[in-house]
Amino acid sequence: MLKTNIMGFEIKNPVVIGSGPWCRGENLKPALTCGAGAIVTETITGDSYPDVSPRYDYDSGSRGLQNIRLYSSIDLETWIHDLKEIEKNDRYGSDTKLIASVMGSSSSELAYIAKKVEKTGVDGIELGLACPMGEGVSVIASDAEKVYRYVSETVDAVKIPVSVKLSANSYNLPEVVKACNKAGAAGISAIDTVRGILSIDIETGRPGLATYGGYSGAPIKPIGLAIVAGIAQTSSLPLIGLGGIENGSNLLEYIMAGASAGGVSSAVLLRGYDVVGEILDYLEKWFESHNITDISMIKGRALDRLKSFEEIKVEKKVASLKEVCAGRDCDICSRGCLDTAIFNDNGIRVDSAKCSGCGVCINICPDKKFELVWK
Amino acid sequence: MNIKEVASKAGVSITTVSRVLNTPEKVNNKTREKVLSTMEELNYTPNWFARNLQTSRSNIIGVVMPDTLEISNMETAKGVEDIAHKHNSNIILVNTAYDPQTEKTQVMSLIERKIDGLILIQSLLDSEDIKVIRSKGIPFVFVGKNDNSEGENVVYTNYDEAVEEVINYLAYMNRKKIAVILPENQEFINREKLKGYIKAMKNNSLDINESYIIKTENSLEGGYVATSRLLDDIKPDAIFAATDTIAFGAIESIKQNGLTVDDVGVVGFEGLEAGAVVEPKLTTVIKPSYRMGLTAGRVLFDMIEDELCEDANSIMLQAKMKIRKSCGNKERIREIW
């Protein structure tokens, strides 16, 4: 029921553990055996990168996370050893697919590393072209021509499928996606973290972490959904949607935005591998209760409902109270009303002549007392 | 003789030649025979066939470099050594002093010592020498391109593009009279760097004059003296010093002449650690010397241990411009990325 296809092969369910330090060294075993459809290793490069301390900053209010890690601190030889060990151990009895994330400073270096890693028996290669830290003001994944070179050279070098990870910092997405397609990529993952500074201490003037970092977690989901939907409306390459997936319903949103699977990364860091099982339980129940027997039945369901501005019909609607509100302790609706159409006169009232139907009150009323009705 | 020549003579692609060698069953008979007979005709032996000629291993790798006092060479050697240790091997370092004859003699002496493979840094060997190494069955990898590296295993960096970026940056910083100081001896690298210089100067419609380009000893004093001469003769507003060592000498000379980097900006090349602490901090290009050693070491052991025996690898590692203060940079964001 939950099986799906990513980058040219089938996975048993649409939960993918995204690239990061939760998929390296000793973490590879729990990642592989927690029930995910696939896991993507931390990004492997030609050199190891030192881990700075601290490298994470978290805002528990917004559940946003910033990290300033670059690529793996483990060297290529150790990676190859670790990945070979996994194969020797028959992947600990797991049928989870194993994808290696790799990156290089040039297309030829990347292709070489991919070739070395392929030898260990991984199922696929993901190119980490969109890391927002360290590389430069613009990420490689903004440059369609470079992306084409990186992808095509890697595709030529290996026999296993190659996918590309893009991010919100990849500009010219339609061009970049086309370049991936033309170069023979088998899939796309989006989005990588968003370049961000989580916080600044106003007493000391010090940013939470020492440099610009990658922002992830719940707050980036809207950005991820928009990019995944945009890619899905550009190309038919299978997509892994990532960015702020915390639970099963978030993952379904990505599927409906056109992804074939959804990735969890920050959620694994913050809550451990159990999050995979929780998402799978939710998906099974939801599929059953909605009579869904295959992901294809809901994949991209939201795409047709995304309209151009010209297609959005101007419906004359105004706000209206579903029930009487005395407005004694709360006047958030009237303060938030852009049309000054909501006022308190012995209770909350709406001047429907002034209301333009923007919908703000419906969203901000803590008791959800408003609705939109035909004018 | 290399795989490219075989492919072109046989009228097939390099990939096809590679398939004939690695997966002959995938190539149709006619093509296969044609490729094999071309190989025979051209007396071609693939690089990696070499490994079969050696029956036992000494677990020693020869690392041949022009100058053991150059930090960049030593960083590369360290990269090779780190890989060698992972394969239970040691390295022997030899110095050629930029002399092809010395290089040849040293290489032959290493081969007599039954080394398993060779790393040739900035090699000056000619094609005949390379044929000899191949005939002895010794796998080798070049670090840095040279006149004979086409079609061979080579790990290199993009000097031309990196210097182009440097000159574009200097032009962006409004520098117009940009001089170049090159180290003596490094002929091939100098040529590559000049390619980038000339291209960017033209693209930015800046004058190129022969007197802007001078050579000196690759030392602090060399950089100092060359800069003093430039300041007397052509009064440049920027100097691209092709090595960090020359750049340090250049900055000292500018200071001694009562000028600052706002008058004459300096950019180095290499990325020596000291560049981050000298005053003003040196804008430079970080050459991935250590990583070139790692990568070349990996490619060499691929051949020795029969890991990846396909066509020759030509692997480029990107050199990266590091903007600091020595050209009067005021935009801090450029120093971060």
XYZ file of C-alpha atoms in Angstrom:
712
model
C 0.000 0.000 0.000
C 2.712 2.467 0.955
C 5.302 1.511 -1.633
C 6.491 4.197 -3.998
C 9.176 4.932 -6.569
C 12.078 7.315 -6.196
C 14.975 7.830 -8.600
C 14.132 4.773 -10.643
C 13.656 2.179 -7.940
C 10.907 1.107 -5.609
C 11.011 1.729 -1.876
C 8.711 0.000 0.593
C 7.270 3.225 1.987
C 7.584 6.961 1.316
C 9.529 7.852 4.466
C 13.120 8.740 3.599
C 15.668 9.782 6.194
C 17.387 12.782 4.628
C 21.110 13.381 4.421
C 22.799 14.351 7.699
C 24.939 13.151 10.589
C 22.120 10.852 11.738
C 23.131 8.695 8.743
C 26.820 8.061 9.301
C 29.154 5.832 11.290
C 27.404 4.060 14.113
C 24.138 5.844 13.294
C 23.829 3.984 10.012
C 22.544 0.830 11.702
C 19.610 2.395 13.605
C 18.793 4.509 10.548
C 18.691 1.433 8.326
C 16.637 -0.635 10.722
C 13.989 1.852 11.883
C 11.639 0.998 9.025
C 12.255 3.878 6.591
C 11.843 3.323 2.855
C 15.297 4.723 2.201
C 18.069 6.598 3.954
C 20.553 9.104 2.542
C 24.022 9.268 4.073
C 25.662 12.417 5.313
C 27.418 14.161 2.413
C 30.676 12.396 1.547
C 33.478 14.473 -0.010
C 37.106 14.082 -1.013
C 38.332 15.485 2.290
C 36.929 15.432 5.818
C 35.595 18.652 7.300
C 36.243 19.510 10.936
C 33.177 19.792 13.176
C 33.008 23.174 14.908
C 31.446 23.558 18.331
C 28.696 24.516 18.859
C 27.130 23.861 15.463
C 23.396 23.748 16.241
C 21.020 26.448 17.416
C 17.365 25.700 18.115
C 14.309 27.828 18.779
C 11.815 25.698 20.677
C 9.042 28.239 20.056
C 9.111 28.055 16.264
C 10.788 24.631 16.202
C 13.346 26.097 13.786
C 16.877 24.731 13.751
C 20.099 26.212 12.411
C 23.259 24.241 11.786
C 26.707 25.268 10.582
C 28.029 21.862 9.585
C 29.419 21.605 6.110
C 30.065 18.094 4.929
C 31.064 14.898 6.671
C 33.901 14.923 9.185
C 34.570 11.311 8.242
C 37.114 10.699 5.471
C 36.354 8.860 2.254
C 38.298 5.713 3.183
C 36.407 5.355 6.479
C 33.123 5.935 4.679
C 33.939 3.227 2.165
C 34.884 0.893 4.973
C 31.645 1.642 6.870
C 29.454 1.206 3.800
C 31.170 -2.064 2.897
C 30.600 -3.282 6.458
C 26.882 -2.648 6.019
C 26.811 -4.792 2.899
C 28.879 -7.487 4.626
C 26.276 -7.519 7.391
C 23.527 -7.868 4.803
C 22.255 -4.430 5.827
C 21.337 -5.867 9.220
C 18.436 -7.681 7.593
C 16.833 -4.413 6.496
C 15.282 -3.888 3.059
C 15.643 -0.114 3.387
C 17.361 1.379 0.336
C 20.682 3.086 0.894
C 21.551 6.265 -0.979
C 24.932 7.960 -0.666
C 25.073 11.749 -0.703
C 28.295 12.964 -2.339
C 29.842 16.282 -3.280
C 33.052 17.480 -4.920
C 34.726 20.753 -5.844
C 34.393 20.011 -9.561
C 32.435 17.689 -11.811
C 35.437 15.410 -12.298
C 36.100 15.151 -8.554
C 32.439 14.484 -7.865
C 32.274 11.767 -10.520
C 35.371 10.108 -9.080
C 34.005 10.093 -5.521
C 30.665 8.757 -6.766
C 32.500 5.966 -8.583
C 34.418 5.026 -5.445
C 31.275 5.058 -3.309
C 29.277 3.069 -5.878
C 31.690 0.173 -5.397
C 30.428 -0.312 -1.844
C 27.042 -1.481 -3.101
C 24.793 1.511 -2.369
C 21.555 1.736 -4.348
C 21.839 5.309 -5.528
C 23.823 8.542 -5.440
C 22.440 11.905 -4.372
C 24.441 14.986 -5.338
C 24.524 17.571 -2.549
C 24.733 20.589 -4.836
C 22.746 22.999 -2.674
C 24.464 23.188 0.707
C 23.925 26.849 1.686
C 27.061 27.103 3.802
C 30.676 27.621 2.934
C 30.523 27.250 -0.834
C 29.879 30.805 -1.931
C 27.271 33.513 -2.032
C 25.347 31.532 -4.630
C 25.049 27.762 -4.377
C 26.145 25.539 -7.267
C 22.549 24.457 -7.729
C 21.729 27.979 -8.964
C 23.869 27.570 -12.051
C 22.090 25.397 -14.620
C 25.188 24.960 -16.755
C 27.306 23.798 -13.821
C 24.525 21.528 -12.590
C 24.399 19.927 -16.031
C 28.156 19.290 -15.957
C 28.152 17.875 -12.431
C 25.173 15.624 -13.046
C 26.073 14.355 -16.498
C 29.645 13.524 -15.548
C 28.450 11.579 -12.501
C 25.709 9.819 -14.451
C 28.341 8.725 -17.001
C 30.686 7.515 -14.268
C 28.297 5.239 -12.359
C 25.774 2.571 -13.194
C 23.376 3.270 -10.295
C 20.765 6.054 -10.423
C 21.795 9.609 -9.572
C 19.538 12.225 -8.003
C 20.160 15.881 -7.262
C 19.400 17.809 -4.092
C 18.181 21.365 -4.638
C 17.264 24.120 -2.231
C 15.505 27.413 -1.771
C 18.865 29.002 -2.510
C 18.871 27.474 -6.000
C 17.633 30.277 -8.212
C 16.403 29.688 -11.782
C 14.778 26.462 -10.637
C 13.010 25.617 -13.916
C 16.329 25.924 -15.779
C 18.176 23.929 -13.141
C 15.537 21.198 -13.128
C 15.662 21.005 -16.910
C 19.456 20.700 -16.711
C 19.102 17.796 -14.243
C 16.663 16.092 -16.566
C 18.805 16.556 -19.645
C 21.901 15.329 -17.801
C 20.200 12.055 -16.953
C 19.285 12.531 -13.299
C 16.839 9.909 -12.041
C 15.270 12.081 -9.366
C 15.374 15.270 -7.352
C 15.351 15.899 -3.619
C 14.181 19.283 -2.335
C 14.759 21.216 -0.254
C 18.109 21.391 1.444
C 18.323 23.776 4.407
C 17.715 27.472 3.802
C 20.542 29.908 4.456
C 19.734 31.543 7.767
C 20.797 33.184 11.010
C 18.512 31.802 13.713
C 18.997 34.495 16.314
C 21.062 37.415 17.547
C 21.583 38.069 21.256
C 20.682 41.757 21.598
C 22.702 42.186 24.798
C 25.968 40.979 23.319
C 25.211 41.505 19.632
C 26.378 37.960 19.038
C 24.610 35.726 16.506
C 23.452 32.356 17.863
C 26.131 30.578 15.823
C 29.430 31.836 14.472
C 28.451 32.037 10.794
C 25.577 31.882 8.318
C 24.000 28.466 8.563
C 21.360 26.174 7.178
C 17.877 26.737 8.578
C 15.578 23.730 8.849
C 12.681 22.304 10.842
C 8.973 23.128 10.976
C 9.187 26.770 9.798
C 10.638 25.923 6.385
C 7.787 23.640 5.340
C 5.940 26.340 3.329
C 9.140 27.110 1.419
C 9.706 23.421 0.742
C 6.137 22.836 -0.418
C 6.326 25.727 -2.866
C 9.599 24.516 -4.336
C 8.496 20.890 -4.578
C 5.229 21.932 -6.243
C 7.201 24.162 -8.611
C 9.548 21.330 -9.576
C 6.604 18.935 -9.986
C 5.023 21.437 -12.366
C 8.280 21.629 -14.337
C 9.318 18.017 -14.687
C 8.121 14.488 -14.160
C 11.280 13.361 -12.349
C 10.408 11.561 -9.094
C 10.782 13.867 -6.114
C 11.693 13.401 -2.489
C 10.116 16.330 -0.647
C 11.938 17.571 2.437
C 11.720 20.581 4.718
C 9.892 20.710 8.019
C 8.244 17.279 7.917
C 7.463 16.456 11.555
C 4.594 14.019 11.163
C 2.500 11.965 8.751
C 0.212 14.780 7.746
C 3.186 16.986 6.802
C 4.484 14.165 4.638
C 1.106 13.828 2.911
C 1.203 17.538 2.136
C 4.482 16.985 0.255
C 2.968 14.020 -1.613
C 0.033 16.191 -2.610
C 2.499 18.875 -3.736
C 3.874 16.316 -6.174
C 6.544 14.388 -4.243
C 6.777 10.605 -4.445
C 8.231 10.389 -0.951
C 8.993 12.661 1.964
C 12.188 13.115 3.895
C 12.740 13.609 7.600
C 15.958 15.156 8.850
C 15.632 17.732 11.638
C 12.795 15.657 13.107
C 15.196 12.712 13.452
C 17.797 14.946 15.079
C 15.273 16.363 17.552
C 13.200 13.255 18.270
C 15.237 10.246 17.188
C 14.501 7.488 14.684
C 11.127 6.706 16.346
C 9.627 9.510 14.323
C 9.754 7.190 11.286
C 7.502 4.610 12.948
C 5.079 7.302 14.097
C 4.782 8.652 10.559
C 4.265 5.162 9.125
C 1.465 4.434 11.641
C -0.252 7.674 10.713
C 0.069 7.013 6.974
C -1.348 3.504 7.253
C -4.356 4.692 9.208
C -4.938 7.667 6.953
C -4.695 5.581 3.783
C -7.173 3.097 5.225
C -9.671 5.685 6.407
C -9.528 7.483 3.067
C -9.648 4.326 0.965
C -6.273 5.063 -0.594
C -4.568 1.942 -1.883
C -1.667 3.516 -3.689
C 0.320 6.739 -3.335
C -0.311 7.540 -6.987
C -3.951 8.189 -6.038
C -2.976 11.279 -4.062
C 0.364 12.263 -5.539
C 0.247 15.814 -6.848
C -3.393 16.236 -5.851
C -2.836 19.882 -4.914
C -1.091 20.798 -8.140
C -4.208 21.330 -10.244
C -5.605 23.444 -7.467
C -2.680 25.842 -7.640
C -3.925 28.551 -9.964
C -2.469 31.537 -11.704
C -3.747 34.867 -10.427
C -5.814 35.319 -13.561
C -7.549 32.020 -12.915
C -8.577 32.877 -9.366
C -12.183 33.955 -9.607
C -13.023 37.101 -7.703
C -15.735 35.797 -5.421
C -17.613 38.521 -3.568
C -17.357 37.251 -0.038
C -17.367 38.938 3.332
C -16.608 37.897 6.887
C -19.455 36.903 9.102
C -19.730 35.661 12.668
C -20.870 32.067 13.008
C -21.971 32.809 16.552
C -22.365 35.845 18.765
C -19.144 37.147 20.263
C -19.312 39.530 23.205
C -15.749 40.597 22.623
C -15.166 41.190 26.315
C -11.621 39.858 26.734
C -10.438 39.878 23.175
C -10.500 42.303 20.258
C -7.777 40.792 18.146
C -10.106 40.627 15.126
C -10.894 44.330 15.109
C -7.272 45.283 15.669
C -6.199 43.026 12.830
C -8.891 44.137 10.368
C -7.269 45.915 7.424
C -10.630 47.286 6.222
C -11.637 48.608 9.680
C -14.807 46.621 9.032
C -14.808 44.852 12.415
C -15.739 46.849 15.522
C -17.036 46.324 19.036
C -20.479 47.780 19.732
C -21.883 45.756 22.597
C -20.313 42.749 20.964
C -18.202 42.107 17.866
C -19.855 43.257 14.612
C -18.837 43.247 10.938
C -19.667 46.100 8.580
C -20.152 44.040 5.450
C -20.127 47.141 3.283
C -16.528 47.811 4.298
C -15.310 44.162 4.451
C -13.332 43.042 1.415
C -13.193 39.395 2.433
C -9.417 39.160 3.026
C -9.721 36.310 5.531
C -7.404 37.633 8.250
C -10.077 37.470 11.013
C -10.862 33.851 10.195
C -7.244 32.927 10.804
C -6.544 35.040 13.882
C -9.735 34.490 15.929
C -8.677 32.152 18.748
C -12.201 30.672 18.899
C -12.598 30.398 15.113
C -15.896 32.309 15.199
C -15.650 33.839 11.691
C -16.479 32.431 8.281
C -16.610 33.830 4.751
C -20.105 34.109 3.193
C -21.370 35.400 -0.152
C -21.894 39.121 -0.063
C 50.409 6.428 -26.557
C 47.136 6.719 -24.794
C 43.556 5.584 -24.963
C 42.514 8.739 -26.842
C 44.882 7.995 -29.684
C 43.667 4.402 -29.874
C 40.084 5.625 -30.005
C 40.738 8.155 -32.714
C 42.823 5.745 -34.832
C 40.151 3.040 -34.543
C 37.417 5.583 -35.190
C 35.486 4.793 -32.018
C 34.828 6.620 -28.750
C 37.066 6.402 -25.686
C 34.189 4.704 -23.893
C 34.174 1.954 -26.509
C 37.909 1.355 -26.100
C 37.362 1.230 -22.368
C 34.554 -1.285 -22.824
C 36.749 -3.476 -24.981
C 39.234 -3.548 -22.112
C 36.814 -3.968 -19.246
C 33.629 -5.556 -20.514
C 34.494 -6.984 -23.946
C 31.278 -9.006 -24.001
C 29.325 -5.770 -24.339
C 31.086 -4.795 -27.573
C 30.208 -6.362 -30.905
C 32.839 -8.598 -32.459
C 33.705 -6.384 -35.372
C 34.324 -3.303 -33.241
C 36.200 -5.318 -30.652
C 38.563 -6.782 -33.198
C 39.148 -3.405 -34.752
C 40.017 -1.855 -31.395
C 42.260 -4.763 -30.406
C 44.131 -4.697 -33.685
C 44.575 -0.925 -33.401
C 46.020 -1.417 -29.939
C 48.417 -3.969 -31.273
C 49.365 -1.794 -34.186
C 50.031 1.184 -31.896
C 51.720 -1.013 -29.323
C 49.327 0.291 -26.675
C 49.239 -1.070 -23.152
C 46.668 0.442 -20.829
C 48.017 2.071 -17.664
C 46.458 -0.412 -15.407
C 47.745 -3.446 -17.267
C 50.949 -2.539 -15.589
C 49.852 -3.977 -12.299
C 49.907 -7.496 -13.712
C 53.584 -7.224 -14.494
C 54.460 -6.927 -10.853
C 54.171 -10.033 -8.827
C 54.983 -8.811 -5.383
C 54.502 -5.512 -3.648
C 57.070 -3.473 -1.748
C 54.415 -1.241 -0.145
C 56.440 1.808 -1.043
C 55.262 4.744 -3.146
C 57.644 7.202 -4.740
C 56.663 10.867 -4.504
C 58.662 12.999 -6.903
C 58.543 16.776 -6.572
C 60.512 19.740 -7.896
C 61.222 21.360 -4.535
C 60.827 19.832 -1.093
C 61.034 23.306 0.469
C 57.792 24.378 -1.167
C 54.975 24.007 1.345
C 52.422 23.253 -1.334
C 54.495 20.267 -2.494
C 54.770 19.021 1.060
C 51.036 19.336 1.615
C 50.493 17.225 -1.466
C 53.018 14.690 -0.178
C 51.164 14.601 3.143
C 47.927 13.814 1.284
C 49.615 10.968 -0.594
C 51.174 9.696 2.610
C 47.847 9.729 4.491
C 46.374 7.516 1.789
C 49.506 5.335 1.634
C 49.251 4.654 5.370
C 45.688 3.469 4.940
C 47.052 0.938 2.459
C 49.917 -0.125 4.751
C 52.428 1.628 2.559
C 55.163 4.227 3.017
C 56.427 6.951 0.760
C 59.867 7.944 -0.436
C 60.262 11.645 -1.226
C 62.616 12.870 -3.885
C 63.554 16.362 -4.981
C 64.245 17.137 -8.655
C 65.132 20.835 -8.401
C 63.085 21.506 -11.544
C 65.573 19.533 -13.599
C 64.150 16.957 -16.033
C 67.361 14.970 -16.066
C 67.408 14.734 -12.253
C 63.759 13.755 -12.292
C 64.454 10.977 -14.772
C 67.416 9.672 -12.797
C 65.481 9.770 -9.541
C 62.462 8.015 -11.038
C 64.616 5.243 -12.474
C 66.349 4.769 -9.154
C 62.971 4.539 -7.409
C 61.831 1.945 -9.920
C 64.951 -0.083 -9.218
C 63.957 -0.035 -5.576
C 60.770 -1.809 -6.641
C 58.302 0.854 -5.637
C 54.616 0.016 -6.224
C 53.734 3.306 -7.850
C 54.730 6.898 -8.512
C 53.255 10.287 -7.791
C 54.819 12.856 -10.092
C 54.305 16.447 -8.902
C 54.787 19.142 -11.566
C 56.617 16.590 -13.650
C 59.030 17.615 -16.389
C 59.484 14.128 -17.838
C 59.153 13.795 -21.600
C 56.998 11.291 -23.435
C 59.952 8.909 -23.892
C 60.554 8.814 -20.140
C 56.882 8.063 -19.586
C 57.038 5.195 -22.057
C 59.933 3.760 -20.088
C 58.022 3.966 -16.792
C 55.063 2.278 -18.402
C 57.198 -0.466 -19.869
C 58.503 -1.195 -16.374
C 54.935 -1.773 -15.270
C 54.824 1.006 -12.696
C 51.493 2.799 -12.241
C 51.806 6.564 -11.901
C 49.675 9.632 -11.338
C 50.575 13.215 -12.232
C 49.810 15.996 -9.794
C 49.440 19.099 -11.916
C 49.058 19.038 -15.669
C 52.118 19.045 -17.890
C 52.878 18.780 -21.575
C 52.463 14.984 -21.495
C 49.581 14.543 -19.069
C 46.787 14.437 -21.638
C 45.161 11.013 -21.525
C 47.094 9.996 -18.403
C 45.931 9.863 -14.785
C 46.226 13.431 -13.593
C 44.955 15.418 -10.617
C 45.185 19.157 -11.123
C 43.769 22.511 -10.194
C 42.333 25.207 -12.441
C 45.061 27.869 -12.296
C 43.719 29.741 -15.320
C 40.140 30.117 -14.055
C 41.319 30.997 -10.561
C 43.595 33.771 -11.831
C 40.815 35.000 -14.101
C 38.641 35.356 -10.993
C 41.443 37.236 -9.216
C 41.846 39.740 -12.047
C 38.068 40.189 -12.336
C 38.002 40.948 -8.635
C 40.850 43.477 -8.943
C 39.014 45.116 -11.834
C 35.893 45.218 -9.666
C 38.037 46.930 -7.014
C 38.805 49.549 -9.657
C 42.426 48.564 -10.178
C 43.615 49.230 -13.711
C 47.368 48.740 -13.891
C 47.664 45.153 -12.748
C 51.174 43.698 -12.705
C 52.138 40.044 -12.328
C 55.114 38.553 -10.523
C 55.793 34.944 -11.446
C 58.204 32.518 -9.779
C 61.085 31.268 -11.897
C 61.048 27.554 -12.785
C 57.310 26.902 -12.631
C 57.004 27.150 -16.421
C 53.822 25.183 -16.942
C 51.935 26.684 -14.015
C 53.053 30.182 -15.011
C 51.681 29.611 -18.483
C 48.323 28.521 -17.076
C 48.175 31.486 -14.723
C 49.052 33.914 -17.515
C 46.261 32.462 -19.641
C 43.764 33.485 -16.979
C 45.453 36.872 -16.504
C 45.370 37.751 -20.190
C 41.801 36.587 -20.653
C 40.498 38.614 -17.720
C 42.553 41.720 -18.574
C 41.074 41.645 -22.088
C 37.534 41.043 -20.822
C 37.866 44.030 -18.519
C 39.415 46.151 -21.308
C 42.592 46.678 -19.290
C 45.995 47.300 -20.866
C 48.406 44.410 -21.033
C 52.010 45.424 -21.305
C 55.016 43.102 -21.307
C 56.658 45.215 -18.631
C 53.756 44.373 -16.294
C 54.846 40.743 -16.158
C 58.088 39.891 -14.401
C 59.756 36.787 -13.014
C 61.637 36.392 -9.784
C 62.957 33.851 -7.319
C 60.134 32.244 -5.334
C 61.141 33.798 -2.021
C 60.344 36.736 0.266
C 63.340 38.581 -1.077
C 62.413 37.752 -4.653
C 58.950 39.245 -4.064
C 60.415 42.280 -2.315
C 62.925 43.116 -5.021
C 60.525 42.477 -7.904
C 57.936 44.726 -6.293
C 60.427 47.519 -5.650
C 61.334 47.378 -9.318
C 57.676 47.496 -10.383
C 57.005 50.431 -8.076
C 59.934 52.319 -9.644
C 59.205 51.397 -13.240
C 55.494 51.124 -13.940
C 53.790 52.099 -10.675
C 51.027 49.487 -10.726
C 47.867 49.874 -8.609
C 47.694 46.118 -8.074
C 50.060 43.161 -8.148
C 49.090 39.576 -8.691
C 51.876 37.653 -6.950
C 51.742 34.118 -8.301
C 52.788 32.638 -4.939
C 51.971 33.710 -1.374
C 55.680 33.861 -0.556
C 56.233 36.422 -3.304
C 53.099 38.260 -2.082
C 54.500 38.587 1.464
C 57.675 40.115 0.030
C 55.565 42.412 -2.142
C 53.561 43.731 0.823
C 56.758 44.422 2.734
C 58.182 46.358 -0.216
C 54.980 48.409 -0.569
C 55.140 49.298 3.134
C 58.852 50.208 2.926
C 58.076 52.505 0.015
C 55.609 54.400 2.186
C 52.575 53.069 0.354
C 49.589 50.985 1.481
C 47.490 48.309 -0.173
C 44.978 51.044 -0.958
C 47.632 52.373 -3.350
C 48.883 49.009 -4.561
C 46.700 45.971 -3.852
C 48.295 42.527 -3.601
C 46.802 39.104 -4.277
C 48.747 35.928 -3.666
C 48.240 32.331 -4.714
C 48.471 29.151 -2.620
C 46.657 29.825 0.651
C 49.548 29.557 3.129
C 48.311 29.744 6.717
C 50.468 32.800 7.433
C 48.340 34.782 4.974
C 45.527 34.916 7.521
C 47.709 36.669 10.134
C 50.078 38.982 8.242
C 49.109 42.659 8.183
C 47.176 43.386 6.045
C 45.671 39.916 5.806
C 46.455 38.446 2.398
C 43.838 38.026 -0.299
C 44.850 34.861 -2.088
C 43.724 31.773 -3.926
C 43.626 28.604 -1.894
C 45.261 25.831 -3.864
C 43.881 22.440 -2.750
C 47.397 20.964 -2.408
C 46.609 18.492 0.367
C 43.455 17.301 -1.355
C 45.356 16.866 -4.621
C 47.676 14.539 -2.707
C 44.754 12.613 -1.230
C 43.074 12.251 -4.592
C 46.238 11.330 -6.494
C 47.022 8.769 -3.781
C 43.561 7.275 -4.159
C 43.830 7.025 -7.928
C 47.264 5.413 -7.617
C 46.062 2.771 -5.160
C 43.011 2.147 -7.373
C 45.509 0.991 -9.988
C 47.817 -0.858 -7.636
C 44.968 -2.693 -5.979
C 42.874 -3.103 -9.067
C 39.930 -1.194 -7.622
C 38.827 0.959 -10.525
C 40.586 -0.018 -13.695
C 38.868 2.039 -16.309
C 40.111 4.902 -18.439
C 42.590 7.381 -17.090
C 41.187 9.828 -14.579
C 41.571 13.523 -15.153
C 40.385 15.050 -11.905
C 40.236 18.779 -11.323
C 40.096 20.170 -7.807
C 38.839 23.704 -7.658
C 41.131 26.451 -6.376
C 39.164 28.974 -4.371
C 39.724 32.705 -4.062
C 39.889 33.882 -0.449
C 39.287 37.586 -0.131
C 40.900 39.301 2.845
C 42.300 42.815 3.223
C 45.329 43.138 0.956
C 43.389 44.811 -1.875
C 41.530 47.187 0.371
C 38.367 45.106 0.571
C 35.618 46.890 2.491
C 32.760 44.445 1.909
C 33.023 41.999 4.782
C 30.483 39.619 3.150
C 33.101 38.850 0.489
C 35.483 37.624 3.168
C 32.893 35.212 4.508
C 31.981 33.426 1.289
